[in-house]
Short mmCIF file of C-alpha atoms in Angstrom, two decimals:
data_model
loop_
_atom_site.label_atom_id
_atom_site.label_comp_id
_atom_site.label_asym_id
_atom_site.label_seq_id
_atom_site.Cartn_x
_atom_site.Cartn_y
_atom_site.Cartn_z
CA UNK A 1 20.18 13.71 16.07
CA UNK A 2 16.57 14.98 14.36
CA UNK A 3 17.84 12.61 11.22
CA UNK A 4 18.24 9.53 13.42
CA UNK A 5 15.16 10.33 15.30
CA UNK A 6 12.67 10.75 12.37
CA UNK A 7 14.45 7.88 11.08
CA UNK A 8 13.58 5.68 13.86
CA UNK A 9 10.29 6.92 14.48
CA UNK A 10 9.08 6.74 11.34
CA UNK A 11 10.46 2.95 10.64
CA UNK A 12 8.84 1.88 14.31
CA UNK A 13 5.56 3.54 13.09
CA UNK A 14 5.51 1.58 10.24
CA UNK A 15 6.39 -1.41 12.03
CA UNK A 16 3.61 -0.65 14.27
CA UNK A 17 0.84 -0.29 10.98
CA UNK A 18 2.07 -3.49 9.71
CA UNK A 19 1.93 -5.28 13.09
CA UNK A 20 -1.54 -4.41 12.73
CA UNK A 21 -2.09 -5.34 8.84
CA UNK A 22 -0.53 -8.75 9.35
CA UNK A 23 -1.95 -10.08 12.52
CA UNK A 24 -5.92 -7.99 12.06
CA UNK A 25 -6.10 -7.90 8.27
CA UNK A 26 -7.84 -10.74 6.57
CA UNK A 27 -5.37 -12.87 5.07
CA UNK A 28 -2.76 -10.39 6.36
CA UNK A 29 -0.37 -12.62 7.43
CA UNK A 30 -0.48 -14.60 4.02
CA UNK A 31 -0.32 -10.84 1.94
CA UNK A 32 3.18 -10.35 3.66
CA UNK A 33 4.55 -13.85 2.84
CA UNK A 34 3.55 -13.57 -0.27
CA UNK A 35 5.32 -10.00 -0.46
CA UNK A 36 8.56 -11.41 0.84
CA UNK A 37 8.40 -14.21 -1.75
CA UNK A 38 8.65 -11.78 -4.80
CA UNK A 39 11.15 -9.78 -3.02
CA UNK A 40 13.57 -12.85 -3.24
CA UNK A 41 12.01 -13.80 -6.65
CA UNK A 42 13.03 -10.03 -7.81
CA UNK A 43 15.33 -8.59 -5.94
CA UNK A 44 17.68 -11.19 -4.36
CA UNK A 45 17.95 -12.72 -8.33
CA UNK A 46 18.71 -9.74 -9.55
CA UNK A 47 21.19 -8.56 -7.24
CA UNK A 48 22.88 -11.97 -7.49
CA UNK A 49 22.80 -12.40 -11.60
CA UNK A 50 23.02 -8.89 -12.51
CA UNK A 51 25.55 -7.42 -10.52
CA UNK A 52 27.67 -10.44 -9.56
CA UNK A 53 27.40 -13.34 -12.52
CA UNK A 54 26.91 -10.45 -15.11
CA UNK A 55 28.58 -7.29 -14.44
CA UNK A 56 31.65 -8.96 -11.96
CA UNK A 57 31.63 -12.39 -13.49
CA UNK A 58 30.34 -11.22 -17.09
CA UNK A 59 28.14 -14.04 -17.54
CA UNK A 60 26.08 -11.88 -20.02
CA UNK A 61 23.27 -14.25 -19.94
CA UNK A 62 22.59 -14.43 -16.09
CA UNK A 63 23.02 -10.74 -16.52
CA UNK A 64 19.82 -10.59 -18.36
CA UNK A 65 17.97 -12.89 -15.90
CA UNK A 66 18.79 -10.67 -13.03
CA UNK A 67 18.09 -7.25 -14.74
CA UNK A 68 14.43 -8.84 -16.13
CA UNK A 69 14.10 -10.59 -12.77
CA UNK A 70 14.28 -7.50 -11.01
CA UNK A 71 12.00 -5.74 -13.86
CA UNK A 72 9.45 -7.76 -12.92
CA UNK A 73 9.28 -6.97 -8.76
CA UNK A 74 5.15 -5.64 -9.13
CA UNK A 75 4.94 -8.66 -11.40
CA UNK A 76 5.74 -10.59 -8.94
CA UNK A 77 4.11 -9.09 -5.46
CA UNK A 78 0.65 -9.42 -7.83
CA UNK A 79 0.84 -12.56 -8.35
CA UNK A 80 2.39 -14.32 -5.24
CA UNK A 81 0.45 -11.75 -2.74
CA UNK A 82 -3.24 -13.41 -4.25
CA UNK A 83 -1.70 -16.81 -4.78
CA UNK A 84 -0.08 -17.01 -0.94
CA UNK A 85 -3.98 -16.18 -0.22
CA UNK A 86 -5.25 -19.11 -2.03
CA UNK A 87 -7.25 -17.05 -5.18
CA UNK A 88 -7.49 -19.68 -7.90
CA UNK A 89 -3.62 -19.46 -9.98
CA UNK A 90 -5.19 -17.79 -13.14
CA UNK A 91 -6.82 -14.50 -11.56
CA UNK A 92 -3.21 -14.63 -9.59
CA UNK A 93 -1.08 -15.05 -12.74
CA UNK A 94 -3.56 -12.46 -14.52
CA UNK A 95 -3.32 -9.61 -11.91
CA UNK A 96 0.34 -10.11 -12.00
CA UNK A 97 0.82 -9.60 -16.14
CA UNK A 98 -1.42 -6.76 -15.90
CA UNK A 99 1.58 -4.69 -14.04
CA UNK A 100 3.97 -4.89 -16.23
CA UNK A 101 6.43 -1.90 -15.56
CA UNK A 102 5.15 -1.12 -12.04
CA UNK A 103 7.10 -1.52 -8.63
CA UNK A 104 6.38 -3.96 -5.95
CA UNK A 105 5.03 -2.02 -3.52
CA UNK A 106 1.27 -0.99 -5.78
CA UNK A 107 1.74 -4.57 -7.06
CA UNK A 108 1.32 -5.55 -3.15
CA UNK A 109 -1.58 -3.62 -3.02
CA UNK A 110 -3.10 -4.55 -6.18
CA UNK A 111 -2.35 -7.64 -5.81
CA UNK A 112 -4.28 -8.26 -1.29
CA UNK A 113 -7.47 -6.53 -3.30
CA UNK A 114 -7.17 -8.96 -6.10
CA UNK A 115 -6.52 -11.73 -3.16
CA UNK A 116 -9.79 -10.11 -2.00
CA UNK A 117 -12.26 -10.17 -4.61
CA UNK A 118 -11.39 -12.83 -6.97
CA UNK A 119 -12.94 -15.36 -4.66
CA UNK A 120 -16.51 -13.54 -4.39
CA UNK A 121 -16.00 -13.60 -8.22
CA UNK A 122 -15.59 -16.86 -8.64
CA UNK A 123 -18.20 -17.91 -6.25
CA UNK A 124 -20.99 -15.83 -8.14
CA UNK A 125 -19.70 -16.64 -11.63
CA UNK A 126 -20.48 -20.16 -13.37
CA UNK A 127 -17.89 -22.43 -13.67
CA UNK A 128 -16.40 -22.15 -16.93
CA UNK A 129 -17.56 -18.10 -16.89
CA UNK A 130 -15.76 -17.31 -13.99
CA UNK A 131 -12.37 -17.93 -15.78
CA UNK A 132 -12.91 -15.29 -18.53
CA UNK A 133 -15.05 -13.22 -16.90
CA UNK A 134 -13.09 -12.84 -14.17
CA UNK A 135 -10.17 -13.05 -16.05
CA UNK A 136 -11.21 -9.57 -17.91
CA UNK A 137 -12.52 -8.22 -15.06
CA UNK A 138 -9.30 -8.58 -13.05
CA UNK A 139 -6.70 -7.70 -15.76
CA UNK A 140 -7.43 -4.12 -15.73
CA UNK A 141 -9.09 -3.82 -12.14
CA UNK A 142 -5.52 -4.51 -10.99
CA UNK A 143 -3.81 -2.07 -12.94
CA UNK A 144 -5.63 0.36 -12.34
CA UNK A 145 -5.45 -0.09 -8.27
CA UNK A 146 -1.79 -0.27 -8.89
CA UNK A 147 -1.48 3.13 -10.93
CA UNK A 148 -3.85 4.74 -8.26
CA UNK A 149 -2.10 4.19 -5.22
CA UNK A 150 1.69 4.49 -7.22
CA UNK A 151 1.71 8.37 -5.84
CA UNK A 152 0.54 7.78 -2.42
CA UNK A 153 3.05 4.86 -2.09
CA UNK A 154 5.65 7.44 -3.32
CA UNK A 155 4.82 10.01 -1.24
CA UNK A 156 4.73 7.88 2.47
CA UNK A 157 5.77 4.34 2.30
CA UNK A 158 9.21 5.19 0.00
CA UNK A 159 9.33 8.34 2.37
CA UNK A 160 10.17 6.40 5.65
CA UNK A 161 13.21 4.20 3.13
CA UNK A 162 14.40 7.38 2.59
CA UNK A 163 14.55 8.97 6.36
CA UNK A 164 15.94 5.89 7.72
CA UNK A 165 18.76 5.77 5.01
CA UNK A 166 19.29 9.71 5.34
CA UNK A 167 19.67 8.59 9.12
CA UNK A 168 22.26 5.90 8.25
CA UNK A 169 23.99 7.84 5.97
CA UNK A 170 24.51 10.90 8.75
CA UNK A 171 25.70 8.92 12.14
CA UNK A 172 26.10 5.54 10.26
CA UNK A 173 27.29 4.08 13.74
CA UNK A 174 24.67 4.53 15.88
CA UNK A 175 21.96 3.91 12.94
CA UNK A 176 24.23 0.37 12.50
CA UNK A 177 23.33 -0.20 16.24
CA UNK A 178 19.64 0.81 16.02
CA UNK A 179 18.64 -0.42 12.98
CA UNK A 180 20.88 -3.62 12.98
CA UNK A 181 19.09 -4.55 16.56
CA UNK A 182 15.84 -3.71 15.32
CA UNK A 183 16.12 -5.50 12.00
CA UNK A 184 17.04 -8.50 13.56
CA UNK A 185 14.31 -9.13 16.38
CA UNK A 186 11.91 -7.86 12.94
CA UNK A 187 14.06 -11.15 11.29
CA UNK A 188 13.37 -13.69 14.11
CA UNK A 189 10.20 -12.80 15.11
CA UNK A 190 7.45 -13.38 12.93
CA UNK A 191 7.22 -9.79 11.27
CA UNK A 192 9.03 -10.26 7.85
CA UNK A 193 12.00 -8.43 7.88
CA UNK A 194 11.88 -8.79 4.02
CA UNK A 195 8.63 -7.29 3.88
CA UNK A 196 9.44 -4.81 5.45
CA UNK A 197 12.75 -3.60 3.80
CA UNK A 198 10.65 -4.19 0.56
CA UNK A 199 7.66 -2.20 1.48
CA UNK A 200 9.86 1.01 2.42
CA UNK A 201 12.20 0.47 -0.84
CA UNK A 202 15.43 0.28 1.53
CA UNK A 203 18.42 0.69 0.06
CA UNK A 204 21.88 1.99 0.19
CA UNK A 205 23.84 1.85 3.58
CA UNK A 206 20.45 1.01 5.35
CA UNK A 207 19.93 -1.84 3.68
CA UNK A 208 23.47 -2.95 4.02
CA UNK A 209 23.24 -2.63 7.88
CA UNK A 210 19.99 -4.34 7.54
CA UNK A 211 20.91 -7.64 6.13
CA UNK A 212 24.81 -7.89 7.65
CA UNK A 213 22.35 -7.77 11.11
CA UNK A 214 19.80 -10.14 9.96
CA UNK A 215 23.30 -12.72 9.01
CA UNK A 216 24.98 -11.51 12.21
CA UNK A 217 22.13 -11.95 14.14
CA UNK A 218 21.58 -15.73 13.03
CA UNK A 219 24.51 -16.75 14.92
CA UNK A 220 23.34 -15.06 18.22
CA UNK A 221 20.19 -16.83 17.77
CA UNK A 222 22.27 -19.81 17.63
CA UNK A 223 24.34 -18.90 20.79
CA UNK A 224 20.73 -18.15 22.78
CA UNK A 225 19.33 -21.88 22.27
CA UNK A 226 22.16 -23.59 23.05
CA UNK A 227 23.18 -21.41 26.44
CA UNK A 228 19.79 -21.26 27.58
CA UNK A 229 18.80 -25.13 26.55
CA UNK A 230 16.24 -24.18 24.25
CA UNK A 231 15.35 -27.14 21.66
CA UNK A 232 17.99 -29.75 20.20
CA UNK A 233 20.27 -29.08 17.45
CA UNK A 234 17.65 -29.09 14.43
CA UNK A 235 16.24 -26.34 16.03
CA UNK A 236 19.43 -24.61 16.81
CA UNK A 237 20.37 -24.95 12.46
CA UNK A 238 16.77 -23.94 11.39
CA UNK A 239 16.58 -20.69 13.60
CA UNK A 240 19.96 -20.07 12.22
CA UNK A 241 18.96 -20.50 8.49
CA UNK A 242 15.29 -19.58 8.90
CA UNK A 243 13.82 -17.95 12.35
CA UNK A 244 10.62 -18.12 10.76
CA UNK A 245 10.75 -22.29 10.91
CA UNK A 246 10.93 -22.05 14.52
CA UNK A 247 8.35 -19.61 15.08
CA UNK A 248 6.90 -22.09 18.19
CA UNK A 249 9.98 -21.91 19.79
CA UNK A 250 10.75 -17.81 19.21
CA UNK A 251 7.47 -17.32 20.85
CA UNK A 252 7.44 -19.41 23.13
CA UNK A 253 10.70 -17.81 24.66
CA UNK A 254 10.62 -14.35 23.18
CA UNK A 255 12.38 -12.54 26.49
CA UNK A 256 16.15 -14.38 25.94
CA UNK A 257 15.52 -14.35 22.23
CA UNK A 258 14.30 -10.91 21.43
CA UNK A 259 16.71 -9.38 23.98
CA UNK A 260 19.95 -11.19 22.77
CA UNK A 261 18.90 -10.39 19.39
CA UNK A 262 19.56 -6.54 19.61
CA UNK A 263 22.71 -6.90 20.99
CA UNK A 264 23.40 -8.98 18.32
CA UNK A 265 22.21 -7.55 15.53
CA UNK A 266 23.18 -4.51 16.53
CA UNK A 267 26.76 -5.57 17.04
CA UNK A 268 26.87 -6.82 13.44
CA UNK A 269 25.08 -3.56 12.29
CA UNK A 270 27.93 -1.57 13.36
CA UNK A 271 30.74 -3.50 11.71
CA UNK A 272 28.62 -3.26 8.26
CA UNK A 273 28.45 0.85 9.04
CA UNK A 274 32.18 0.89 9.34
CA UNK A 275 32.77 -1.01 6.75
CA UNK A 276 30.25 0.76 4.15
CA UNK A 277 28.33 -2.24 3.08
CA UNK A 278 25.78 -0.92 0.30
CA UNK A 279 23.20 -3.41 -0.49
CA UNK A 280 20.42 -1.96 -3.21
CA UNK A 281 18.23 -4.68 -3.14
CA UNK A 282 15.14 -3.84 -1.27
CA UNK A 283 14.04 -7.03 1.05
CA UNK A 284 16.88 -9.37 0.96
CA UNK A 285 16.94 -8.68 5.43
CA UNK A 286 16.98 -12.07 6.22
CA UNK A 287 20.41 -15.02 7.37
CA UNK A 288 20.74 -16.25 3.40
CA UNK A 289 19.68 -13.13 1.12
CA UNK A 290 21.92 -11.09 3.96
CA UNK A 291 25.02 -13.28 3.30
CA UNK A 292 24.02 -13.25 -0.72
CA UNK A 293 22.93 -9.38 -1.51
CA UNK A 294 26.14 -7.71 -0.34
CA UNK A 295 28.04 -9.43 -2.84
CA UNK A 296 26.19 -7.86 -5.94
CA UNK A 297 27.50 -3.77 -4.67
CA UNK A 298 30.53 -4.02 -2.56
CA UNK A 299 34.27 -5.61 -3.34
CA UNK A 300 33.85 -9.67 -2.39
CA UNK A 301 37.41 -9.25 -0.07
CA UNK A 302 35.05 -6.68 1.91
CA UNK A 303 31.87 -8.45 1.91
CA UNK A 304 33.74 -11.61 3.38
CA UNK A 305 35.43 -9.76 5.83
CA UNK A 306 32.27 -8.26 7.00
CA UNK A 307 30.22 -11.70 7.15
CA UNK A 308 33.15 -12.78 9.47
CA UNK A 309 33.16 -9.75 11.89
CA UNK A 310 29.19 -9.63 11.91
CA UNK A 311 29.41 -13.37 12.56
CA UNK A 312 31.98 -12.67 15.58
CA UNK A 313 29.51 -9.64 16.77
CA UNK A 314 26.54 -12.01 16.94
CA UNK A 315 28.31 -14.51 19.14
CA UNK A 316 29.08 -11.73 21.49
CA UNK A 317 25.65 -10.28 21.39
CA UNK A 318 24.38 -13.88 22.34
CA UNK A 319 26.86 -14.49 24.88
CA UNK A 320 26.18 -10.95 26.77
CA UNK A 321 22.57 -10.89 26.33
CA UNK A 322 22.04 -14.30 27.60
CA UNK A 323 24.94 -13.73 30.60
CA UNK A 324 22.82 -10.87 31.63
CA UNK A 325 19.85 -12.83 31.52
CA UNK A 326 21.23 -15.73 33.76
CA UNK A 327 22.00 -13.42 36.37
CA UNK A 328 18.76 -11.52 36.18
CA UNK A 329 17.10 -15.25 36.09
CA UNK A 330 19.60 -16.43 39.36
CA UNK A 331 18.88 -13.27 41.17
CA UNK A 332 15.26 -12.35 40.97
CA UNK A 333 13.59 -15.87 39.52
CA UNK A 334 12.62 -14.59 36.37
CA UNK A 335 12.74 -17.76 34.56
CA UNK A 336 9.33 -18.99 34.35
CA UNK A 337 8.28 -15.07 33.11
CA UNK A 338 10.98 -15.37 30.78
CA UNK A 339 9.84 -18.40 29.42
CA UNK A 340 6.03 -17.91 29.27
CA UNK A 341 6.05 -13.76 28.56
CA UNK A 342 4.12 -13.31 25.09
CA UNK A 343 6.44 -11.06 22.69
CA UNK A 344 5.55 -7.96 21.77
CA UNK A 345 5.53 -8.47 18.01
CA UNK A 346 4.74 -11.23 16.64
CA UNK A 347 7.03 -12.77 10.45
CA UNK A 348 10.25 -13.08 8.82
#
C-alpha cells in the first residue's frame, strides 16, 4: 500500500509542477509539444522498427532506423523543444547536434533555455553575425546545460518513473485502475500525456497500463459525445484519434468528459495489468502510439487481444460514467454546471 501511495503521490506532484510549467512558463505550453513531438520521433519509431520490423519481422534495415531513431531522443527534444517555440531553425538544429549521446529529458531542458536565449541573440547580433555567432555560442551552451542537469534529472524526475512502475509492478490491478484513469483524463485534457510518460522515463508494466488506457480511453471519449450530444461526428472521430484537436470542446464540457474518462481508462488499465502488457517506450500514452508501442515488447496474439478488451472497457466506462451523470443531471439540475464548470487541468 506505501508502494502504490508514493507512486501516486509522487506522479500527481509532478503533474501538479508541470500544470504549472505549461500553463505559467513562457512558452511552456509550446516546450511540452515540442517534447511530445521527439518522443514519437524517438521512441514510438524505435519501438515500431526496432523491435517489430527488425527483431520480429527481421527487416534488418528498419532495425537500424529504429535503434538510431531512438539514439537520438535528446537529439530530438533539443531541437523540436526551441523550434515548437519559434527560435530561428539553425540555433534549433544546432542545440540539437550538440547532444549527441544524451537522453531526452536534459535535451528538454537544454533545449526551453536554448528556446530562451537564442532570440535575445539574434536580436542583438547583426544579421549575417548572428548565424555564426550564435551558432558557436549555442553549440556548446547547450551541452553543457544538458550535462549539468543529467544528475539532477536522474536523481528526481527518473525517480517518480521508477516509484510509479515499482507501484505497478507490486498490486498491478489497482495501479491498472489508478494510473489507467489518470493517464487518460492527462490524454484528453490538454496536459500531454506523452510528455509526461517521457519526462518520468516510464516504462515497463506502467507504461503498458499507460498507453492500453490512453487507446481504451479513446473509445469512452467517443461513447461521452455521442450520449451526451456533444458536437457532430467529426468531432466524435478527432477526440477519438486526437483529444488534443478538440481541446474547445474537452473544455468546454470537462465534468462528463473528465469523469467518464477514469472509468474508462481505468477499465482498460486493468485488462493491460492482467494481461502483462510491457511497453518500454517512454511517451507513446496517447489513442495511436498506445495501439502501436505494445506491439514492439509483447506477443501480437496478446497485444490484439488486449486492444479489444481495453476497447470493450472504454465503452463501459463511457456508458456508466455518463448513466451516472444523467441521473445526477435529471435529479439535481446539474447540467448547465456540467457544461460551463472550468476543468481542473488543463495537453495531450
Amino acid at each position: 500500500m506505501l508502494t502504490i501511495i508514493k507512486g501516486v503521490s509522487l506522479l500527481f506532484l509532478t503533474l501538479v509542477l508541470f500544470s504549472f510549467f505549461s500553463f505559467k512558463a513562457p512558452k511552456g505550453d509550446k516546450a511540452m509539444s515540442g517534447l511530445a513531438g521527439a518522443a514519437i520521433a524517438s521512441f514510438l519509431v524505435e519501438a515500431i522498427h526496432k523491435y517489430i520490423s527488425g527483431d520480429f519481422l527481421n527487416i534488418a534495415f528498419l532495425g537500424e532506423v529504429g535503434e538510431a531513431s531512438g539514439s537520438l531522443a535528446g537529439v530530438a527534444a533539443a531541437s523540436l523543444v526551441p523550434l515548437y517555440m519559434g527560435v530561428n531553425p539553425v540555433f534549433a538544429l544546432v542545440a540539437g547536434v550538440a547532444l549527441s549521446g544524451l537522453g531526452i529529458l536534459p535535451g528538454f531542458i537544454a533545449g526551453y533555455i536554448v528556446g530562451l536565449i537564442a532570440p535575445i541573440i539574434e536580436k542583438k547580433l547583426p544579421e549575417g553575425l548572428d548565424v555564426v555567432v550564435g551558432a558557436l555560442v549555442i553549440a556548446p551552451l547547450a551541452r553543457a546545460i544538458a550535462v549539468g542537469v543529467t544528475p539532477v534529472v536522474d536523481a528526481t524526475l527518473l525517480q517518480v518513473g521508477d516509484a510509479v512502475t515499482a507501484a505497478a509492478d507490486q498490486s498491478p490491478i489497482v495501479m491498472g485502475f489508478l494510473l489507467g484513469g489518470l493517464m487518460k483524463i492527462i490524454c484528453t485534457s490538454p496536459l500531454s500525456s506523452m510528455s509526461i510518460t517521457a519526462m518520468i522515463g516510464l516504462k515497463g508494466l506502467a507504461m503498458g497500463i499507460s498507453a492500453i488506457a490512453c487507446f481504451g480511453g479513446a473509445f469512452t471519449n467517443g461513447i461521452v459525445l455521442k450520449r451526451m450530444k456533444i458536437g457532430d461526428k467529426s468531432n466524435i472521430i478527432g477526440i477519438m484519434l486526437e483529444p488534443l484537436t478538440q481541446a474547445h470542446i474537452v473544455t468546454k464540457h470537462p465534468v462528463p468528459i473528465f469523469f467518464s474518462n477514469f472509468f474508462g481508462g481505468g477499465f482498460a488499465g486493468i485488462v493491460a495489468a492482467v494481461l502483462g502488457i510491457i511497453n518500454n517506450a517512454p511517451g507513446t500514452a496517447s489513442p495511436i502510439p498506445g495501439l502501436l508501442a505494445p506491439f514492439g515488447f509483447n506477443p501480437p496474439l496478446k497485444v490484439l487481444l488486449a486492444l479489444g478488451l481495453a476497447a470493450v472497457a472504454g465503452i463501459i466506462g463511457g456508458y456508466l460514467g455518463t448513466s451516472v451523470l444523467m441521473v445526477l443531471e435529471k435529479k439535481f439540475d446539474l447540467k448547465e454546471k456540467m457544461v460551463h464548470s472550468k476543468p481542473a487541468i488543463s495537453k495531450n
